[in-house]
Short mmCIF file of C-alpha atoms in Angstrom, two decimals:
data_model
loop_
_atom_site.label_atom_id
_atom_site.label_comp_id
_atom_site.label_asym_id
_atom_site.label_seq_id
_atom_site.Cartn_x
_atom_site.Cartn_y
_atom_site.Cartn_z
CA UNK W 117 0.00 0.00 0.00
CA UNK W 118 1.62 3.23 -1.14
CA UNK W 119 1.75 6.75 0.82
CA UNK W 120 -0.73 8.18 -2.08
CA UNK W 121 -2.96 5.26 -1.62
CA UNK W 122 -3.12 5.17 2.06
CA UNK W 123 -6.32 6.76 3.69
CA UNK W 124 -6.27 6.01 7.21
CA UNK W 125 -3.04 4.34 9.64
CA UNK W 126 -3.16 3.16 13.36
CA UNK W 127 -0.74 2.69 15.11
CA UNK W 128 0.16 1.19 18.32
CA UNK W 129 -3.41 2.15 19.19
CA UNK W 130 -4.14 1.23 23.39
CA UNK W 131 -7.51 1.98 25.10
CA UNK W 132 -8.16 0.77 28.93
CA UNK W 133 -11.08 0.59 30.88
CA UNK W 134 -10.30 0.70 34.69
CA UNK W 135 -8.18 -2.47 34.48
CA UNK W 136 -9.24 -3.72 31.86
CA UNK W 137 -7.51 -3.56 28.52
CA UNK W 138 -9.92 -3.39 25.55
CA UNK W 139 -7.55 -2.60 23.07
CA UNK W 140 -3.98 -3.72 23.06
CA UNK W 141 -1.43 -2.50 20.41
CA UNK W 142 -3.38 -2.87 17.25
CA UNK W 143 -2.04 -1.34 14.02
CA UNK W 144 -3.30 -1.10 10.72
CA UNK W 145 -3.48 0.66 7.42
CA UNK W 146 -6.74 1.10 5.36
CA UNK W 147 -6.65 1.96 1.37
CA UNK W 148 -8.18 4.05 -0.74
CA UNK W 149 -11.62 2.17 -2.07
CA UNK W 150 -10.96 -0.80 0.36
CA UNK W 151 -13.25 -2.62 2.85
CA UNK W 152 -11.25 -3.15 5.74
CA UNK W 153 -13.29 -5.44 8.35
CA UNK W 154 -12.76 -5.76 12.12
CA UNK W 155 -13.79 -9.31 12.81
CA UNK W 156 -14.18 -10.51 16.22
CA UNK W 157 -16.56 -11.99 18.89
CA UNK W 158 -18.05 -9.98 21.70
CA UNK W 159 -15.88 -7.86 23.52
CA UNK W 160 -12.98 -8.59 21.54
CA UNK W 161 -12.10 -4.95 20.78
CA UNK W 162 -13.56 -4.06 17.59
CA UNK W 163 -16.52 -1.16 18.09
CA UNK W 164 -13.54 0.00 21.07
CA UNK W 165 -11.16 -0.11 17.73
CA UNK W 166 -13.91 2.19 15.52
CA UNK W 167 -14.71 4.57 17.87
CA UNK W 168 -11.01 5.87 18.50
CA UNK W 169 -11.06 6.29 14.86
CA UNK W 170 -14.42 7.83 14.75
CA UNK W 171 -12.97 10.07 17.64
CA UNK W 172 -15.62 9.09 20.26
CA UNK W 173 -12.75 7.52 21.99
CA UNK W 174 -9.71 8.58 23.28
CA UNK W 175 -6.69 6.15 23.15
CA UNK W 176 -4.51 5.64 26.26
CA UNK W 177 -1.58 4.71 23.73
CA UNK W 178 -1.27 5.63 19.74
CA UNK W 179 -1.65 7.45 16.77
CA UNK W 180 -4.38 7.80 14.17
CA UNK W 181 -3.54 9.61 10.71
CA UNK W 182 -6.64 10.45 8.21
CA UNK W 183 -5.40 11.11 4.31
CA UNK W 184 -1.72 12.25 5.83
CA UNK W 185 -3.15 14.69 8.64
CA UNK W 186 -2.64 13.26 12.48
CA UNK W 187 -6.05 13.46 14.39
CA UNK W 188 -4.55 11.23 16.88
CA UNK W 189 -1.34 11.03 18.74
CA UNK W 190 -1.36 10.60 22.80
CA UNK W 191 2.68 11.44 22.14
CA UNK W 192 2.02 14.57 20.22
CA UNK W 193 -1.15 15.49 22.86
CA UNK W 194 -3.00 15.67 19.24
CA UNK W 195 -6.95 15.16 19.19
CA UNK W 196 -9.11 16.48 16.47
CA UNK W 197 -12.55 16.37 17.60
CA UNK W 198 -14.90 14.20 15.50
CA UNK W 199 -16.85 16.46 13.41
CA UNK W 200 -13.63 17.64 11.80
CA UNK W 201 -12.28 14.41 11.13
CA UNK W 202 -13.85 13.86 7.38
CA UNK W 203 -15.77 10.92 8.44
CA UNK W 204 -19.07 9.19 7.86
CA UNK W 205 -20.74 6.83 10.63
CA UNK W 206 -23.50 4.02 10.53
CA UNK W 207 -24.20 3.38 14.05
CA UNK W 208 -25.82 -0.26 15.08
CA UNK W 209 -29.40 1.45 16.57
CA UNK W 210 -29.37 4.08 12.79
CA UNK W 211 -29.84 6.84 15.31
CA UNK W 212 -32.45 8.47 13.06
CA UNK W 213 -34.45 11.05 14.26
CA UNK W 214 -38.27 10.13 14.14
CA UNK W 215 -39.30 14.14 14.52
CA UNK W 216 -37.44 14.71 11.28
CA UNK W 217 -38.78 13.53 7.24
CA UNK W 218 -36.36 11.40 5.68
CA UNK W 219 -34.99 14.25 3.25
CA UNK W 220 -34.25 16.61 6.76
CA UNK W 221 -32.38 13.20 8.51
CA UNK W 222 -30.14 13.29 5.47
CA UNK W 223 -29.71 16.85 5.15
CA UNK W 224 -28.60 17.39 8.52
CA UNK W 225 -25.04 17.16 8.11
CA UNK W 226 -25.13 19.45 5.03
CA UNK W 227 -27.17 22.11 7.48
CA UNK W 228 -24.57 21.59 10.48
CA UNK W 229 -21.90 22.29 7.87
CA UNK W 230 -23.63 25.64 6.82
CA UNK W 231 -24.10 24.67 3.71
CA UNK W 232 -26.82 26.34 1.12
CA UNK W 233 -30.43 25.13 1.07
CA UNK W 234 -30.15 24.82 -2.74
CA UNK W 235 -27.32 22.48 -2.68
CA UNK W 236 -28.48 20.69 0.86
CA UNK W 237 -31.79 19.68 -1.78
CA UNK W 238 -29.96 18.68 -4.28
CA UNK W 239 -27.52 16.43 -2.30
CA UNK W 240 -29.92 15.09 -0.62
CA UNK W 241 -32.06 14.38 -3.26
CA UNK W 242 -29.07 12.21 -4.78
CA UNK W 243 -27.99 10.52 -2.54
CA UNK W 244 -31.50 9.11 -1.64
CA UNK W 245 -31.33 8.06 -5.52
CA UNK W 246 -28.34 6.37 -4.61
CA UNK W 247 -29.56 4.19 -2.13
CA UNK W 248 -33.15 3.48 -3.66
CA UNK W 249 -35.05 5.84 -1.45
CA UNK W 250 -35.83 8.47 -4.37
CA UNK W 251 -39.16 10.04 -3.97
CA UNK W 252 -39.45 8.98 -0.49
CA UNK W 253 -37.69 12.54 0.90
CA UNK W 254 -41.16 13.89 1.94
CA UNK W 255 -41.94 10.40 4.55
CA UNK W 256 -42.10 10.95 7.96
CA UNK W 257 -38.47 9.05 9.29
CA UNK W 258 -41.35 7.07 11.82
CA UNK W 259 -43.24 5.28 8.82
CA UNK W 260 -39.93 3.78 7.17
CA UNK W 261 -39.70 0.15 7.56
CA UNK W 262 -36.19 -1.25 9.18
CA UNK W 263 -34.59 -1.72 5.63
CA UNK W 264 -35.46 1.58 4.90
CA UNK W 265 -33.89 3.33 7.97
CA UNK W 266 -30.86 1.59 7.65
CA UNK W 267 -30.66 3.08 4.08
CA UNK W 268 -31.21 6.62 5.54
CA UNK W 269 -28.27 5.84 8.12
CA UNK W 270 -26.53 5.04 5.17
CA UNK W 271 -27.64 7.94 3.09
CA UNK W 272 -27.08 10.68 5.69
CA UNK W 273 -23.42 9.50 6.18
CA UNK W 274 -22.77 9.15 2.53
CA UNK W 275 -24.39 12.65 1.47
CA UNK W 276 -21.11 15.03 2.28
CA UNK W 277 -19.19 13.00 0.60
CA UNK W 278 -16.78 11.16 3.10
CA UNK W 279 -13.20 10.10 3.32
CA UNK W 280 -13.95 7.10 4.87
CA UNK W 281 -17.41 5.39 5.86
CA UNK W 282 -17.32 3.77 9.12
CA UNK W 283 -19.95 0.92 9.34
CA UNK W 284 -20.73 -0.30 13.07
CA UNK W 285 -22.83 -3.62 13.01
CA UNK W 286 -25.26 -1.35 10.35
CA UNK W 287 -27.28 -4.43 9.29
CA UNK W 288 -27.22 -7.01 12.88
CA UNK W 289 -31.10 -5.03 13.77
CA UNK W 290 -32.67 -6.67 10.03
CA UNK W 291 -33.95 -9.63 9.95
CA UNK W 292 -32.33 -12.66 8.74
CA UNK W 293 -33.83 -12.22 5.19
CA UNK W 294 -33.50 -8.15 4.98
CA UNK W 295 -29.70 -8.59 6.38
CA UNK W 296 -29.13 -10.94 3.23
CA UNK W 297 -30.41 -8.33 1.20
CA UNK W 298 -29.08 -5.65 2.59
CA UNK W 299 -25.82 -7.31 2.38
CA UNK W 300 -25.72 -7.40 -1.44
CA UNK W 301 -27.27 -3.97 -2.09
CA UNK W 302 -24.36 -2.39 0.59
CA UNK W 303 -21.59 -4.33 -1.47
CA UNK W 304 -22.86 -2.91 -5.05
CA UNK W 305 -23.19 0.72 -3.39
CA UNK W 306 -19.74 0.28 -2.05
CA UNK W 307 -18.20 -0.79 -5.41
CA UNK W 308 -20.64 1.75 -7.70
CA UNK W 309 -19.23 4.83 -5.42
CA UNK W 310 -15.50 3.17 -4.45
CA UNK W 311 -16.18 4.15 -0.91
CA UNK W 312 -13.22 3.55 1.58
CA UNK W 313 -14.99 1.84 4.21
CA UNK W 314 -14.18 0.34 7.97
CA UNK W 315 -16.38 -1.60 9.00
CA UNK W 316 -17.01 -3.65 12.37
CA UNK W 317 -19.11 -6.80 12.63
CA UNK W 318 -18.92 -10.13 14.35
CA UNK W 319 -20.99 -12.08 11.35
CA UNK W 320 -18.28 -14.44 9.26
CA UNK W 321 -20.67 -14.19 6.45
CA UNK W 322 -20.87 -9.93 6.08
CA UNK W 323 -17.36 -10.10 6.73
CA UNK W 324 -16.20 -12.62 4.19
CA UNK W 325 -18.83 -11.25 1.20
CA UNK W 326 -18.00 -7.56 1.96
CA UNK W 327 -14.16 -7.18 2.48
CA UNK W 328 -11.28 -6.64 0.75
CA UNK W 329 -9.16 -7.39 3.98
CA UNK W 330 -10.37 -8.65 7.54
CA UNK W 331 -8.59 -8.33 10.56
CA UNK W 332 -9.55 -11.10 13.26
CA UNK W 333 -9.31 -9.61 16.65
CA UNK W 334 -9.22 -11.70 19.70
CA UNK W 335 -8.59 -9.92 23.56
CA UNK W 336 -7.90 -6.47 22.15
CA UNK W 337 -5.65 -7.62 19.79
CA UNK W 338 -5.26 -8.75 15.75
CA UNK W 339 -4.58 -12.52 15.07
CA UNK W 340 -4.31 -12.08 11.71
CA UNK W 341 -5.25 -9.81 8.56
CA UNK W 342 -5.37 -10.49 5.26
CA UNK W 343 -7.79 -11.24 2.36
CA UNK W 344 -11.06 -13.34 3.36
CA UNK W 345 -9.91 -15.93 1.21
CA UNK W 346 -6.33 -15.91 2.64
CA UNK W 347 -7.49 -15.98 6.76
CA UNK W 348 -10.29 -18.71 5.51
CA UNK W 349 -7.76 -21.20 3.77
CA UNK W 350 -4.32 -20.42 5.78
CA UNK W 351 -5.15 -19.13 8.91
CA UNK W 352 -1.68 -18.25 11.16
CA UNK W 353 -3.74 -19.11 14.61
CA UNK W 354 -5.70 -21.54 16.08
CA UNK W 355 -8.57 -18.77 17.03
CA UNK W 356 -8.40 -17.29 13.60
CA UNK W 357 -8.99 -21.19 12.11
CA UNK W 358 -11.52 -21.50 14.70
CA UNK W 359 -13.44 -17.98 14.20
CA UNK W 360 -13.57 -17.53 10.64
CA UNK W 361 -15.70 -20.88 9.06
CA UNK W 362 -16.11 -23.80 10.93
CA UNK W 363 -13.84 -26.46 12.09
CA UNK W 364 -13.38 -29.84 13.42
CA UNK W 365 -10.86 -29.78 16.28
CA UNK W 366 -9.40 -32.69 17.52
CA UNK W 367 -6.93 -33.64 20.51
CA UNK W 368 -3.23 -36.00 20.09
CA UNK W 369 -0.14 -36.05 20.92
CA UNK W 370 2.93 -35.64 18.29
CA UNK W 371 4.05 -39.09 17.96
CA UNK W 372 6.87 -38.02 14.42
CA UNK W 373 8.04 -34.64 12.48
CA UNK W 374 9.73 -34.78 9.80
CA UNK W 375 10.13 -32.60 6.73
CA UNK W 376 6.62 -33.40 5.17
CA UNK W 377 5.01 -32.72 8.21
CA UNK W 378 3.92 -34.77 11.62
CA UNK W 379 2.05 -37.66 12.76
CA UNK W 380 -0.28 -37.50 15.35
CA UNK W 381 -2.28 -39.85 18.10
CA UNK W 382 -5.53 -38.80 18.04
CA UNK W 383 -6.76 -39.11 21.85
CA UNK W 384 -9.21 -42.10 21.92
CA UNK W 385 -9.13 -42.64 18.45
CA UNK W 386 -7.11 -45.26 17.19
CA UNK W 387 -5.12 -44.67 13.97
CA UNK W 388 -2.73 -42.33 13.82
CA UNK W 389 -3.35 -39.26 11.36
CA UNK W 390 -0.73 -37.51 9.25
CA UNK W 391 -0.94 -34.07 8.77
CA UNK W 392 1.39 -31.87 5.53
CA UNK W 393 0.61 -28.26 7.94
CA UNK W 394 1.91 -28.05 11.70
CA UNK W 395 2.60 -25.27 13.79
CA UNK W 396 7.05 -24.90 13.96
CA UNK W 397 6.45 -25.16 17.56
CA UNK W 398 5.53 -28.43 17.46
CA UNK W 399 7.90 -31.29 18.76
CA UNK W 400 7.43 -35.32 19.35
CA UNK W 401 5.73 -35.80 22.31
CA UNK W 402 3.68 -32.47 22.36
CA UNK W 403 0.10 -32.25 22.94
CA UNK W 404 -1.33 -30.89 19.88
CA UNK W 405 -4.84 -29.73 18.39
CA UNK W 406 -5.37 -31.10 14.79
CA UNK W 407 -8.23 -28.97 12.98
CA UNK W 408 -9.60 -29.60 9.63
CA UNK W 409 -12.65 -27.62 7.69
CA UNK W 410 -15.85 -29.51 7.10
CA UNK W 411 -15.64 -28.87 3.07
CA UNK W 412 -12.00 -30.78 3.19
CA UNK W 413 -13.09 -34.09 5.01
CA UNK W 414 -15.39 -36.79 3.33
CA UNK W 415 -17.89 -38.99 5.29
CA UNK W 416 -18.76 -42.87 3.91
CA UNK W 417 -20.38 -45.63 5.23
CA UNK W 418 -18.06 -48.05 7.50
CA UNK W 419 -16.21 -50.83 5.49
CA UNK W 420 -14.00 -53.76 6.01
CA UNK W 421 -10.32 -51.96 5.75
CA UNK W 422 -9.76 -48.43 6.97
CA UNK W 423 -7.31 -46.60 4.57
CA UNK W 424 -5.39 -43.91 6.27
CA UNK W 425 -6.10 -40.83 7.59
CA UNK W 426 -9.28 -42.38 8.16
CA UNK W 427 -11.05 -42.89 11.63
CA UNK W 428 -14.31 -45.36 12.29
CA UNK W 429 -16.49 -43.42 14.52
CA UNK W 430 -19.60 -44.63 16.02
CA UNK W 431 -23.45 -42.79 15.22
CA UNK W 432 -24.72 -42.06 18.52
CA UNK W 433 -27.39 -39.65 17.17
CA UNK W 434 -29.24 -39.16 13.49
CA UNK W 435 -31.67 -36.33 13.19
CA UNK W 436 -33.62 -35.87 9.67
CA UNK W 437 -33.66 -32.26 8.73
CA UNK W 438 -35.38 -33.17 5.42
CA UNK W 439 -33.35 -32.88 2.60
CA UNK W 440 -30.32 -33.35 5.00
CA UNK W 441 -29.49 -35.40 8.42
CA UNK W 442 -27.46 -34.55 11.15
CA UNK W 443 -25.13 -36.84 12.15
CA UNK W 444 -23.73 -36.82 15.84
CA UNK W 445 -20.92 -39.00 15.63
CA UNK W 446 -18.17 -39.63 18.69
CA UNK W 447 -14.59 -38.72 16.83
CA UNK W 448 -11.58 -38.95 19.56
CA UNK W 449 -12.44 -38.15 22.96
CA UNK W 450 -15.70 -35.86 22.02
CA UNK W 451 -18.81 -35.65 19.55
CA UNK W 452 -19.22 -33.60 16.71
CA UNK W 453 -21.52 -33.11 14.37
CA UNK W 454 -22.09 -33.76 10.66
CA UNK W 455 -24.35 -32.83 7.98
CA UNK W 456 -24.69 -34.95 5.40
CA UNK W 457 -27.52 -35.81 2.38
CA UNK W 458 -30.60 -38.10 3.63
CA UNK W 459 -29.51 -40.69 1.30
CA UNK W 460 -26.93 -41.69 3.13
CA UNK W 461 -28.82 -44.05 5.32
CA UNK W 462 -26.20 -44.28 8.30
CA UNK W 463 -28.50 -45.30 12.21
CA UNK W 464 -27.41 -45.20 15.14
CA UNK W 465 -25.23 -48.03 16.43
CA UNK W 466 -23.43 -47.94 12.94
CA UNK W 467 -20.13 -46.50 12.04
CA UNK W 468 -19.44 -44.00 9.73
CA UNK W 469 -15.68 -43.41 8.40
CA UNK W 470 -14.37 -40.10 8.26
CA UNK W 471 -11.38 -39.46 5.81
CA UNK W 472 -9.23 -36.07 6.56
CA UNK W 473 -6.68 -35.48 3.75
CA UNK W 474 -3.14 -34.68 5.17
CA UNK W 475 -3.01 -31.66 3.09
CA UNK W 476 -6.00 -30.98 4.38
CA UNK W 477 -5.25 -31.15 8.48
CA UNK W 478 -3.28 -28.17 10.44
CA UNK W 479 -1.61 -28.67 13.50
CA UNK W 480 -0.91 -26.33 16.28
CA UNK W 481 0.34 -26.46 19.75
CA UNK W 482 -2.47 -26.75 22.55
CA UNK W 483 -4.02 -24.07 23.74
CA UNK W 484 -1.49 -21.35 22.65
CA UNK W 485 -3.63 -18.80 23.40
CA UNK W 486 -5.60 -17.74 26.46
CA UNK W 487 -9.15 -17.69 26.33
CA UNK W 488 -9.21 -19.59 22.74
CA UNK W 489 -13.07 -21.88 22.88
CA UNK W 490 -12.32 -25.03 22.75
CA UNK W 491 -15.66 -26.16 21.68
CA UNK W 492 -16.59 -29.78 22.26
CA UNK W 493 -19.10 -29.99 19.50
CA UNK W 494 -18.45 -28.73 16.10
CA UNK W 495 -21.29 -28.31 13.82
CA UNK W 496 -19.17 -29.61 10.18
CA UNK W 497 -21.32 -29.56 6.67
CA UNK W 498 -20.03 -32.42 4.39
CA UNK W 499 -21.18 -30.33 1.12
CA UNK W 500 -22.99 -32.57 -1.86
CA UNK W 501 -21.58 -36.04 -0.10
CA UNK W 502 -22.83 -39.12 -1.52
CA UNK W 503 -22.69 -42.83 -0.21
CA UNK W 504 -19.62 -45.19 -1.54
#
């Protein structure tokens, strides 16, 4: 990322909270016309992350630079109040103000800013175009539907033309099928206008459809950024494997390394499974997690010989789902779960074999990191699996 290209840096950016550290050293650099994503569960950092950007935070520890000008810097005793920071903001509630019509929520910005009546109407006027509110300027904000405020949000942050759009959770208040919709609509406006967004959301799916980069944050801190399809297929950490997709995490012990990789004793399990990706940390004798995505393994009925990489596991529970079962099969020393067509016709009492490629299977060192969640059950979807 060049200097020219470069809209917004952070650096060694620190918040606290009493004694609690919500934000711990995180640094990154967001380019002109990207979708940079702050991924991360519940109190990992993220909105923290957004609003010292946004400037409703101040940082304990760091420095924030918008299009080459500091707003930031605890060193420098630098902070540029928000309203003079260039910036755009979606909020998670829309914050839209029911005494106002849609064309004076969207406006309001422009008036704040002084700016002529003429030219506050004919902003306004396109940028509800923009987002497919045209002709609805007149409404009452109170008879919009949910979609319809979040497109205001969006419209009244767009309308004085931002340098970067700041997105917090904008579509988690929709419903299931409006968020979906939403989605796509927010990822065409973003591409029509080339809109420099940051945007903050704990849904894998928004974050994986809508990014150019994510950055997985964990305890105040990034595990990892990169492109979605870079973090999905060669995660660096065990919680960044875990977080983004699903997995199916199992417990050994390193029983051989060697330069194609390791083998591993699966706890309870039987056969031993080789595996091409391993943490370096890894050494014979080490207790390990092995963790493979649900797309990468195949399921088949049991059979006489058990080629390897390939573990019998017994059916303790099948529940039809219609065009699908679950499976809940015991794998190691825990259950996990499996969806797989209805044609497959496994019952319980049977054994099902389940294959895991060793170019497939990544190794790493157990529990590395504090507070990683080690789930016992993983819910894994064999995609378009048929019976042997």
């Amino acid at each position: 990322m060049t200097e020219t290209s470069t809209v917004l840096r952070a650096s060694g950016l620190v918040k606290r909270f009493g004694r609690v550290t919500a934000v711990d050293d995180v640094s990154f650099e967001l380019g002109k016309g990207e979708v940079l994503t702050l991924l991360g569960p519940s109190g990992c950092g993220k909105t923290t992350t957004l609003r010292m950007v946004a400037g409703f935070e101040r940082p304990d520890a760091g420095e924030i630079e918008i299009q080459g000008r500091v707003v930031v810097s605890t060193s420098r005793r630098v902070h540029i109040p928000p309203e003079k920071r260039g910036l755009g903001m979606v909020f998670q509630s829309y914050a839209i103000w029911p005494h106002m019509t849609v064309a004076e929520n969207v406006g309001y910005p422009l008036k704040v800013r002084h700016v002529s009546k003429r030219e506050i109407d004919e902003r306004v006027e396109q940028t509800l175009a923009v987002v497919g509110l045209g002709g609805l300027g007149t409404r009452p904000a109170l008879l919009l539907s949910g979609g319809q405020q979040q497109r205001v949000a969006l419209a009244r942050a767009l309308v004085y033309s931002p340098s970067i759009l700041l997105l917090d959770e904008p579509l988690s208040n929709l419903d299931a099928k409006l968020r979906g919709q939403m989605r796509i609509e927010l990822k065409r406006l973003q591409q029509r206008l080339s809109v420099t967004v940051l945007f903050v959301t704990h849904d894998q799916i928004e974050a994986m459809s809508l990014s150019t980069r994510l950055a997985v944050m964990n305890q105040g801190r990034i595990e990892q950024i990169g492109s979605p399809r870079d973090l999905y297929e060669h995660p660096s950490t065990p919680f960044a494997e875990d977080f983004l997709g699903r997995v199916l995490r199992l417990h050994g012990t390193v029983v051989e390394r060697s330069w194609s990789g390791v083998l591993v004793e699966v706890s309870g399990a039987g056969p031993r499974l080789a595996a091409e990706a391993a943490d370096d940390s890894v050494a014979v004798g080490d207790e390990v997690m092995v963790g493979i995505r649900p797309e990468d393994l195949s399921v088949d009925p049991d059979g006489a010989s058990t080629p390897q990489n390939t573990l019998r596991c017994p059916v303790e529970e099948v529940l039809y789902l219609g065009g699908e079962c679950e499976l809940v099969v015991r794998v190691g020393d825990g259950t996990h779960t499996l969806l797989v067509p209805r044609s497959f016709g496994a019952q319980v009492g049977q054994s099902v074999l389940i294959h895991l490629p060793p170019e497939n299977l990544r190794v790493w060192a157990a529990d590395p990191a504090p507070g990683l969640d080690h789930r016992s059950a993983a819910e894994l979807t064999v995609a378009g699996q048929e019976t042997a």
